[in-house]
PDB file of C-alpha atoms and ligand atoms in Angstrom:
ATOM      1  CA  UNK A   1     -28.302 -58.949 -20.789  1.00 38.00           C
ATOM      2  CA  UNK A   2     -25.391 -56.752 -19.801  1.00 42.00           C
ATOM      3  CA  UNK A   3     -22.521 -58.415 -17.398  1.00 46.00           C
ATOM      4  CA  UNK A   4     -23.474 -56.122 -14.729  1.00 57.00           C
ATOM      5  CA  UNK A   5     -27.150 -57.174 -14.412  1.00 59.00           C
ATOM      6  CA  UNK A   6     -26.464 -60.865 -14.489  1.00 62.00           C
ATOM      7  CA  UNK A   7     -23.632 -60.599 -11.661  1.00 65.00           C
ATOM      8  CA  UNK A   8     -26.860 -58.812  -9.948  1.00 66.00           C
ATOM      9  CA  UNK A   9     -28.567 -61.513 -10.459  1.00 66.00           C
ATOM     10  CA  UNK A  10     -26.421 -64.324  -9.455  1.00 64.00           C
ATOM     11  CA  UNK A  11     -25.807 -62.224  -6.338  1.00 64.00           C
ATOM     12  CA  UNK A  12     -28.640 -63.301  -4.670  1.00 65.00           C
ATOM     13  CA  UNK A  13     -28.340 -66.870  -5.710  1.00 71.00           C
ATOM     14  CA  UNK A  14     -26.544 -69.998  -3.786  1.00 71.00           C
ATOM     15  CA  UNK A  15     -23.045 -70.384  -5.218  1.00 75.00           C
ATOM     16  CA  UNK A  16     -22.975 -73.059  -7.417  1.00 93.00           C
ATOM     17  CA  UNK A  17     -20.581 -75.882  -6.701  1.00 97.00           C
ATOM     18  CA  UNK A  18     -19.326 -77.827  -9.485  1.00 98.00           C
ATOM     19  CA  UNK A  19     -16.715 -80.619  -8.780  1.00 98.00           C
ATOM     20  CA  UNK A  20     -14.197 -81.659 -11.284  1.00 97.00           C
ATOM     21  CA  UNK A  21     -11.703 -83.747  -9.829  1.00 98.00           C
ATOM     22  CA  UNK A  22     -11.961 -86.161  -6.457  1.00 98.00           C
ATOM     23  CA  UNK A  23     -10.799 -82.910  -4.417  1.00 98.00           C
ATOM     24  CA  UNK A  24     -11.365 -80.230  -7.259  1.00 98.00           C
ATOM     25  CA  UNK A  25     -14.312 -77.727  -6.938  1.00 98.00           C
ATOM     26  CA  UNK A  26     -15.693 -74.335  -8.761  1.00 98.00           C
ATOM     27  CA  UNK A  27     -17.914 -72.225  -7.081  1.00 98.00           C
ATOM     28  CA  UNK A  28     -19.481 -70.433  -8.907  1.00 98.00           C
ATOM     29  CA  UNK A  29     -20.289 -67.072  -8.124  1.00 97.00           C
ATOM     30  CA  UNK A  30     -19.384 -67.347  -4.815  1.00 97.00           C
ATOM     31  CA  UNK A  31     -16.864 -64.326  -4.291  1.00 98.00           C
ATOM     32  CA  UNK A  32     -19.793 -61.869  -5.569  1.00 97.00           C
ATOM     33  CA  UNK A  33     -21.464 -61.052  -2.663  1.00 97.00           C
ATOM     34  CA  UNK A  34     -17.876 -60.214  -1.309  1.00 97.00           C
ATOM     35  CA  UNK A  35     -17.008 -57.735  -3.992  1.00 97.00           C
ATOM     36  CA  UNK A  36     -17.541 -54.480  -2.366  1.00 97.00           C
ATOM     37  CA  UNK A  37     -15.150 -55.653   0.861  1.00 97.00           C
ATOM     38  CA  UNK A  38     -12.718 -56.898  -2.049  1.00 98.00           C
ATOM     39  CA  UNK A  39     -11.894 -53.787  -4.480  1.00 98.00           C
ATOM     40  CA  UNK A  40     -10.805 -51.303  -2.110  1.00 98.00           C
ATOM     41  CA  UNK A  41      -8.560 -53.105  -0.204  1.00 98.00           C
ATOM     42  CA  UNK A  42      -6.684 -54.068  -3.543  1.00 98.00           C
ATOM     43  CA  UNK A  43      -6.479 -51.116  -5.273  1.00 98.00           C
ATOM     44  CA  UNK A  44      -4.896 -50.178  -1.513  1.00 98.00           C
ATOM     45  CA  UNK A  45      -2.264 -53.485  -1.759  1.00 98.00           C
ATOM     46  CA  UNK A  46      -1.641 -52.020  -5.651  1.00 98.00           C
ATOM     47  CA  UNK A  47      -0.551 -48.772  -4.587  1.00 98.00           C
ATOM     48  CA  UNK A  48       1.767 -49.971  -2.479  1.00 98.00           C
ATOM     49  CA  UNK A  49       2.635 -53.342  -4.359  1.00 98.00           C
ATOM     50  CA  UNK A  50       2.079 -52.607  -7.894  1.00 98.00           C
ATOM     51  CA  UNK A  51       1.827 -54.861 -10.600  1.00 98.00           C
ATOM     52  CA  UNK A  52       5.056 -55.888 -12.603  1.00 98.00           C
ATOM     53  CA  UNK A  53       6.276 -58.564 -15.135  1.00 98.00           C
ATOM     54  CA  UNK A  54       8.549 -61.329 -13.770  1.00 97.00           C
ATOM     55  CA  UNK A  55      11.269 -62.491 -15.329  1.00 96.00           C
ATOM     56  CA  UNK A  56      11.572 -66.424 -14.878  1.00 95.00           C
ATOM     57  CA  UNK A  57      14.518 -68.538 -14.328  1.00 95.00           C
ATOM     58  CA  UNK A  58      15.108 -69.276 -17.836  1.00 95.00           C
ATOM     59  CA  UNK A  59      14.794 -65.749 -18.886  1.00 96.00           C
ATOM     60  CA  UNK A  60      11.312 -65.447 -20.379  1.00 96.00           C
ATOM     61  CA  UNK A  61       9.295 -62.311 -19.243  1.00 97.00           C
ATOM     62  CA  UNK A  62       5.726 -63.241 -17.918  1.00 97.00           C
ATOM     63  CA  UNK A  63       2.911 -62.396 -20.172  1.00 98.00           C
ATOM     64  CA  UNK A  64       1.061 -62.029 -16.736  1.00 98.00           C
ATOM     65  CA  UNK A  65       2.201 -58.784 -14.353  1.00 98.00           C
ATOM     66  CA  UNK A  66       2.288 -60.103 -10.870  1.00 98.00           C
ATOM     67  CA  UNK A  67       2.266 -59.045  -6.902  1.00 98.00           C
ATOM     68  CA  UNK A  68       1.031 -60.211  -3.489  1.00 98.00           C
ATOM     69  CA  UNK A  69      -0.237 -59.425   0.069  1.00 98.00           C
ATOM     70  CA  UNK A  70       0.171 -61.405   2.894  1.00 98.00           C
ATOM     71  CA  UNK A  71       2.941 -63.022   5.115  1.00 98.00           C
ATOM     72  CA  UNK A  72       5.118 -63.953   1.981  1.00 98.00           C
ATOM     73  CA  UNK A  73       4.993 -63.272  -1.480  1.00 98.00           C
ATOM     74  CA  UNK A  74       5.511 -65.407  -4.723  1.00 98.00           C
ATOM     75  CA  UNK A  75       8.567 -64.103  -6.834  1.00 97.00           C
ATOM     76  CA  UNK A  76       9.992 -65.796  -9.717  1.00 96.00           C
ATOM     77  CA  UNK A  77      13.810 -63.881 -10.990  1.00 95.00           C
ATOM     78  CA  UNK A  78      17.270 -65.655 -12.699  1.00 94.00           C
ATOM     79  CA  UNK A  79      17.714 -67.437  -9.123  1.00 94.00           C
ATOM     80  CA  UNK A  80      14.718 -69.376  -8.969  1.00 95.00           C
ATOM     81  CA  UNK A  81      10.992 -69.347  -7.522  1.00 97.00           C
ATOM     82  CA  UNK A  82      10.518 -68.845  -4.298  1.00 97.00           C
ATOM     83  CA  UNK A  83       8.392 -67.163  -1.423  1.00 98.00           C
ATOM     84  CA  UNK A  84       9.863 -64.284   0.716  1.00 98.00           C
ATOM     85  CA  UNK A  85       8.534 -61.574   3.253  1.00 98.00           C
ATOM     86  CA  UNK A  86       9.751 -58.323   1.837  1.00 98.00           C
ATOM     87  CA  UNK A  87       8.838 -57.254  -1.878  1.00 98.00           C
ATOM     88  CA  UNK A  88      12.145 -57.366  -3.920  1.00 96.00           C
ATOM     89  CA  UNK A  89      11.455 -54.149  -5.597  1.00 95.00           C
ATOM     90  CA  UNK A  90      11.020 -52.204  -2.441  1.00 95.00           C
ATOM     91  CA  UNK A  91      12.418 -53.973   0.552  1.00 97.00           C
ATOM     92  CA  UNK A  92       9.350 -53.448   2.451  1.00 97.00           C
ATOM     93  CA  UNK A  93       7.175 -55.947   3.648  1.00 98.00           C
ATOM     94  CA  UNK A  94       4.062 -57.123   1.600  1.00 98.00           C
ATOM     95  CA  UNK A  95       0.999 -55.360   2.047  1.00 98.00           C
ATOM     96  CA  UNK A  96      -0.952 -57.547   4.862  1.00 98.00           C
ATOM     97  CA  UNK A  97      -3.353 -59.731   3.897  1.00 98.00           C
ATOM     98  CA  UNK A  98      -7.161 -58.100   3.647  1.00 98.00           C
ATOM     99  CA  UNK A  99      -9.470 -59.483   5.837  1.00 98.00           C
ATOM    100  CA  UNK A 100     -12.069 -59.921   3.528  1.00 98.00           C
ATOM    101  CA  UNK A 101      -9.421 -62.373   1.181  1.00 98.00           C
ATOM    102  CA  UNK A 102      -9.189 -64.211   4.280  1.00 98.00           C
ATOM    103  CA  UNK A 103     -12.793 -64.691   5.070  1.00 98.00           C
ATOM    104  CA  UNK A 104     -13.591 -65.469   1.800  1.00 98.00           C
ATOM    105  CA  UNK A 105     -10.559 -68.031   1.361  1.00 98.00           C
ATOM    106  CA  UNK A 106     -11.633 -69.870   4.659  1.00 98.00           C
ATOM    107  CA  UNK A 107     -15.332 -69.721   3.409  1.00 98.00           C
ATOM    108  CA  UNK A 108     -14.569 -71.009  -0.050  1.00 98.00           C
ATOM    109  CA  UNK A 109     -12.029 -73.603   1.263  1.00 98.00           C
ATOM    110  CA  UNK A 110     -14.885 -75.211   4.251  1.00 98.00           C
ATOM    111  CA  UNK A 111     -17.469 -75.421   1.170  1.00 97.00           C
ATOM    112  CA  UNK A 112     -15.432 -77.480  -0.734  1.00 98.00           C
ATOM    113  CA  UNK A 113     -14.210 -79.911   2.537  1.00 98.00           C
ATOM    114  CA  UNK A 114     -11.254 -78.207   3.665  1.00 98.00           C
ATOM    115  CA  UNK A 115     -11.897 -77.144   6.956  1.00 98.00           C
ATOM    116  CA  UNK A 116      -9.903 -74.171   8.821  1.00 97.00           C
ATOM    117  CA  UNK A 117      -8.100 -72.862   6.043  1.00 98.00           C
ATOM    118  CA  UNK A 118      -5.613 -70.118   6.748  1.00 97.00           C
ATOM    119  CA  UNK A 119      -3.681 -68.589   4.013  1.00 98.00           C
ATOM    120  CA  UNK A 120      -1.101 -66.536   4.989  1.00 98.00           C
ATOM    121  CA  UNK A 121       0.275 -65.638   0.877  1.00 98.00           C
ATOM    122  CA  UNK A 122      -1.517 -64.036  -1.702  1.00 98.00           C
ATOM    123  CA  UNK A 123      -0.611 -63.794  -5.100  1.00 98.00           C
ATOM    124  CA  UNK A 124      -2.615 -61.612  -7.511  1.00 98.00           C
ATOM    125  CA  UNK A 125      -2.405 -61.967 -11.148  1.00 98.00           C
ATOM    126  CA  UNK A 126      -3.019 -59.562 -13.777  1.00 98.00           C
ATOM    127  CA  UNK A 127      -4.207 -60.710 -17.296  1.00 98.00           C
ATOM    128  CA  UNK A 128      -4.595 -58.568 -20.263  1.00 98.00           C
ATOM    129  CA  UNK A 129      -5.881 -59.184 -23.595  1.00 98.00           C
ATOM    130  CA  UNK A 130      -3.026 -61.831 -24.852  1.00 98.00           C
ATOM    131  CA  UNK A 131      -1.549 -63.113 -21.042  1.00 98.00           C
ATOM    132  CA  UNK A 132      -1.878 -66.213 -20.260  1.00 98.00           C
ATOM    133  CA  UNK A 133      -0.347 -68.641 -17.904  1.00 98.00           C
ATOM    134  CA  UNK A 134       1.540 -71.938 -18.920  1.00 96.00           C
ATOM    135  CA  UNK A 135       0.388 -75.533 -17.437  1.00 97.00           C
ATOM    136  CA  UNK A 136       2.558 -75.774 -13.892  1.00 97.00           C
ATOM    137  CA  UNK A 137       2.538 -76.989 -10.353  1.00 97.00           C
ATOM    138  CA  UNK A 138       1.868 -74.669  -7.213  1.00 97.00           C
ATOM    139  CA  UNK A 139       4.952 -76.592  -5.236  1.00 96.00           C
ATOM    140  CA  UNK A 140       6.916 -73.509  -3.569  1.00 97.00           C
ATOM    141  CA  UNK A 141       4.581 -73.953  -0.278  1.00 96.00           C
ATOM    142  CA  UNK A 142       6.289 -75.509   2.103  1.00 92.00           C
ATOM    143  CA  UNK A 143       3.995 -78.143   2.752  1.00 86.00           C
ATOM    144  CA  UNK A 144       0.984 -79.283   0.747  1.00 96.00           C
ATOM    145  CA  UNK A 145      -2.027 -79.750   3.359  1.00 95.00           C
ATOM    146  CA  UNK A 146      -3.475 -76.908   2.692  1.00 98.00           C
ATOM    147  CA  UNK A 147      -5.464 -76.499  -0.533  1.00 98.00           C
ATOM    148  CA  UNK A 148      -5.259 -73.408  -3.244  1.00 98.00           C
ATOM    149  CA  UNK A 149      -8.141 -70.659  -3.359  1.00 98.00           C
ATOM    150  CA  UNK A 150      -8.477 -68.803  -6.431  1.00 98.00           C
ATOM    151  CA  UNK A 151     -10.382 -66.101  -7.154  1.00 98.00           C
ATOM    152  CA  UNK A 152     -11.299 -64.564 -10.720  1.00 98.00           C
ATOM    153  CA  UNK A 153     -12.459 -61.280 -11.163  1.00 98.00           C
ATOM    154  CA  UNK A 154     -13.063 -59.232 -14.820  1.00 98.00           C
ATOM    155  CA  UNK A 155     -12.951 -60.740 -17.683  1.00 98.00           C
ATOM    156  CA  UNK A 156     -13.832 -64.486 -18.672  1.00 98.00           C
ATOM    157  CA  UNK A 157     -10.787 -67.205 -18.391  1.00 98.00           C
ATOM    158  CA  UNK A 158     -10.684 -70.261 -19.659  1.00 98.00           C
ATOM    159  CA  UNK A 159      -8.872 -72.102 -17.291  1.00 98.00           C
ATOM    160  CA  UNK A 160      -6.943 -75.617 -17.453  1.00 98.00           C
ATOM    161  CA  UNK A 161      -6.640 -78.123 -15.167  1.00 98.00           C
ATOM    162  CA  UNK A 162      -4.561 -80.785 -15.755  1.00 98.00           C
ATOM    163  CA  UNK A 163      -3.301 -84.171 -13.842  1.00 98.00           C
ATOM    164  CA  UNK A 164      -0.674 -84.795 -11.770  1.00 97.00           C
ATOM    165  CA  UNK A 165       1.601 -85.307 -14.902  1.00 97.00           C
ATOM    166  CA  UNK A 166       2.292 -82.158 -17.096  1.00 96.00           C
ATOM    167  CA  UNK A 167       1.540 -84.672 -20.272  1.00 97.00           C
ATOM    168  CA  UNK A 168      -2.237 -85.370 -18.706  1.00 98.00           C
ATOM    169  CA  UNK A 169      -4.898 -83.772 -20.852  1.00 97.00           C
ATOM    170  CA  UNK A 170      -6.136 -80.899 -19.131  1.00 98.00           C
ATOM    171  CA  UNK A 171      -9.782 -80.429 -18.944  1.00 98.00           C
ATOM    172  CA  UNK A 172     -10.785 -76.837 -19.690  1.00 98.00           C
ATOM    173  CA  UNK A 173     -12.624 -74.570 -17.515  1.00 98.00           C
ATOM    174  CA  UNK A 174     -14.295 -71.447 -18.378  1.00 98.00           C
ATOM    175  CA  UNK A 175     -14.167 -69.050 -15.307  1.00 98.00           C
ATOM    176  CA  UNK A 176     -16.303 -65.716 -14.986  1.00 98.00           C
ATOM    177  CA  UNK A 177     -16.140 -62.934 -13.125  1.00 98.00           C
ATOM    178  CA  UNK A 178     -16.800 -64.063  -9.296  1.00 98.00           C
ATOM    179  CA  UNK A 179     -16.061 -67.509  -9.803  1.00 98.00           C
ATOM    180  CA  UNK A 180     -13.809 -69.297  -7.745  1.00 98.00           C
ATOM    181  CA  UNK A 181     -11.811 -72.821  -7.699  1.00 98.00           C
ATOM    182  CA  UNK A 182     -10.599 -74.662  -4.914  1.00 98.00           C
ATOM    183  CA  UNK A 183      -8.385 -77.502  -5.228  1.00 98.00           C
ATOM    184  CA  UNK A 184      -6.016 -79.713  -2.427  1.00 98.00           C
ATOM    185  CA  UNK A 185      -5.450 -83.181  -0.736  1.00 98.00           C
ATOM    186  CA  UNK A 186      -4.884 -85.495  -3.890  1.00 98.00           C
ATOM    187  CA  UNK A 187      -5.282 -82.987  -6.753  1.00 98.00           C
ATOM    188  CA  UNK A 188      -3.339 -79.892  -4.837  1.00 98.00           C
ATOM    189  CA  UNK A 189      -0.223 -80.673  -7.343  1.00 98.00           C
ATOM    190  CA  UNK A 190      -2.233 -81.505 -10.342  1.00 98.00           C
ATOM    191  CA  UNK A 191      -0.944 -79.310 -13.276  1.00 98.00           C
ATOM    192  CA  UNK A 192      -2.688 -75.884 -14.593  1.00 98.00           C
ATOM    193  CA  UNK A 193      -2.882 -72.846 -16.250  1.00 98.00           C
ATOM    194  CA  UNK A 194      -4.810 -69.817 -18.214  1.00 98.00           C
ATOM    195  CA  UNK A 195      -5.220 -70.069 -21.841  1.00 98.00           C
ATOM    196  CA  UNK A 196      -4.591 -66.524 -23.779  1.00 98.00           C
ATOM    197  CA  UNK A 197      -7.197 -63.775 -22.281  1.00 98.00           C
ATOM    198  CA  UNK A 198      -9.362 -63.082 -25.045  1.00 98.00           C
ATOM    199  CA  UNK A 199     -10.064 -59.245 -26.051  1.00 98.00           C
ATOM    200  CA  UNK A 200     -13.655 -57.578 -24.100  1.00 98.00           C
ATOM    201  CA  UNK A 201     -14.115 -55.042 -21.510  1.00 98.00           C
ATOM    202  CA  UNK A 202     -15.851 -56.062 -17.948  1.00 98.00           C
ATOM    203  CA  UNK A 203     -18.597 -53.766 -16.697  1.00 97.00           C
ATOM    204  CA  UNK A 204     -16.774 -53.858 -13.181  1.00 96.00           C
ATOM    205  CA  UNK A 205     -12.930 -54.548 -13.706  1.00 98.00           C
ATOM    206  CA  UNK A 206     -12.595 -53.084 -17.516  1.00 98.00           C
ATOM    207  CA  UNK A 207      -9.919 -54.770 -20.018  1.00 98.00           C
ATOM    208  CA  UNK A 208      -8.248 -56.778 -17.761  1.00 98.00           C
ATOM    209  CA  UNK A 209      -8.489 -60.361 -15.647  1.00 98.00           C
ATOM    210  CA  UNK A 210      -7.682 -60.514 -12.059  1.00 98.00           C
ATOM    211  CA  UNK A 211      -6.848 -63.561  -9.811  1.00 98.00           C
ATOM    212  CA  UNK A 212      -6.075 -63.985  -7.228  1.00 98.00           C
ATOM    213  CA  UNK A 213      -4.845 -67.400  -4.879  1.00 98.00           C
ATOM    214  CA  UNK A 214      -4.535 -67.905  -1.676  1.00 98.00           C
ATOM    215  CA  UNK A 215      -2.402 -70.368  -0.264  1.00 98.00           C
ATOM    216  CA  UNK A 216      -0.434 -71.656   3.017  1.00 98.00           C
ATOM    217  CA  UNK A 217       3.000 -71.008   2.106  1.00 98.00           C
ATOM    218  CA  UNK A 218       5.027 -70.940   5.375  1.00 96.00           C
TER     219      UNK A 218
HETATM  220  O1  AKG B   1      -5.218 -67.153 -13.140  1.00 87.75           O
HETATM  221  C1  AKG B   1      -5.613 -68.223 -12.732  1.00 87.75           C
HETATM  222  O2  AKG B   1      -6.799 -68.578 -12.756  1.00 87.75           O
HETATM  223  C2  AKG B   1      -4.616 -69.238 -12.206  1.00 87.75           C
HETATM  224  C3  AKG B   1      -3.415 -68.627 -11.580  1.00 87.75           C
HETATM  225  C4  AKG B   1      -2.384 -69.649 -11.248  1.00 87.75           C
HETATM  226  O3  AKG B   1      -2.373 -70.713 -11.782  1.00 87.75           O
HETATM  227  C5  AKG B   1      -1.370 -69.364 -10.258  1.00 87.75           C
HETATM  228  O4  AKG B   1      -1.305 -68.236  -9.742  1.00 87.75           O
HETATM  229  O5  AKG B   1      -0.593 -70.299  -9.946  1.00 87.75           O
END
């Protein structure tokens, strides 16, 4: 069965839920039926926003090209990481948040007992064949309430997530196109990250992973 034809299929299912940790979900499938609202509007945020490889604080370049939409956007350089309203590269304002990231978010975040969720970052990953993502913390919000939404699209991940300390053994995830997680309250600092993106081309997004998280940063 081709990748296309089973993401037709699990269209017209129920998402899935799957919990993994006291506050830790995957729902599966569950951005799907939202596809068609999603692509257009970020191909739109990419024009404007595009993709680019961060350089962290201790020098290394990210395997993983970054940007955002919303309020405030995630940037890591040599002074640190931290969220801000204009996009360094341009000194324009992030694109705005879609709606449809928003619905979804609030959606995805009441399903899995986190009622009135309203993310106001967005930070969208890029993952070729090779990127990955090293075990850390999402702590740059500015308070923790609020839970993370991620969203994968294209090609298969497999994720970790970890414990609250970096030295727990993380429990590995595999995430498909369509999938998303949802984690806050007690797990929201809990350690994680993307293992190397394995080689394949996706019917819908081609040779590449995207994800994308919503959070409450401000
Ligand atoms: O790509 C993913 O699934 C996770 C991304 C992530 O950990 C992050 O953006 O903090």
């Amino acid at each position: 069965m081709s990748l296309d034809l089973f993401d037709e299929a699990a269209l017209h299912q129920p998402p899935r839920v799957e919990q993994i940790g006291p506050q830790t979900f995957v729902l599966r499938a569950f951005a799907l039926p939202f596809i068609d609202e999603l692509l257009p509007p970020l191909r739109a945020l990419l024009k404007v926003a595009p993709f680019r490889r961060m350089v962290t604080p201790g020098g290394q370049t990210m395997s993983v090209a970054l940007s955002n939409c919303g309020a405030l956007g995630w940037t890591t350089d040599a002074r640190g990481y931290r969220y801000t309203p204009l996009d360094p590269r341009t000194g324009q304002p992030w694109p705005a948040l879609p709606a449809a990231f928003r619905r979804l978010a609030t959606q995805a975040a009441a399903l899995a007992g986190f009622a009135d969720f309203i993310p106001d970052a967005c930070l969208v990953n890029r993952y070729v064949p090779g990127a990955r993502m090293s075990l850390h913390q999402d702590r740059n919000e500015r308070d923790y309430d609020a839970p993370i939404v991620s969203v994968s699209l294209g090609l298969p991940a497999m994720f970790q997530m970890g414990g609250l300390q970096r030295s727990d053994r993380p429990l590995r995830v595999p995430l498909l196109h369509g999938d998303v997680m949802v984690w806050g309250g007690i797990d929201r600092l809990r350690f994680h990250g993307v293992l190397p993106l394995k080689e394949g081309t996706h019917a819908v997004m081609g040779a590449q992973r995207i994800n994308f998280t919503l959070r409450k940063a401000g």
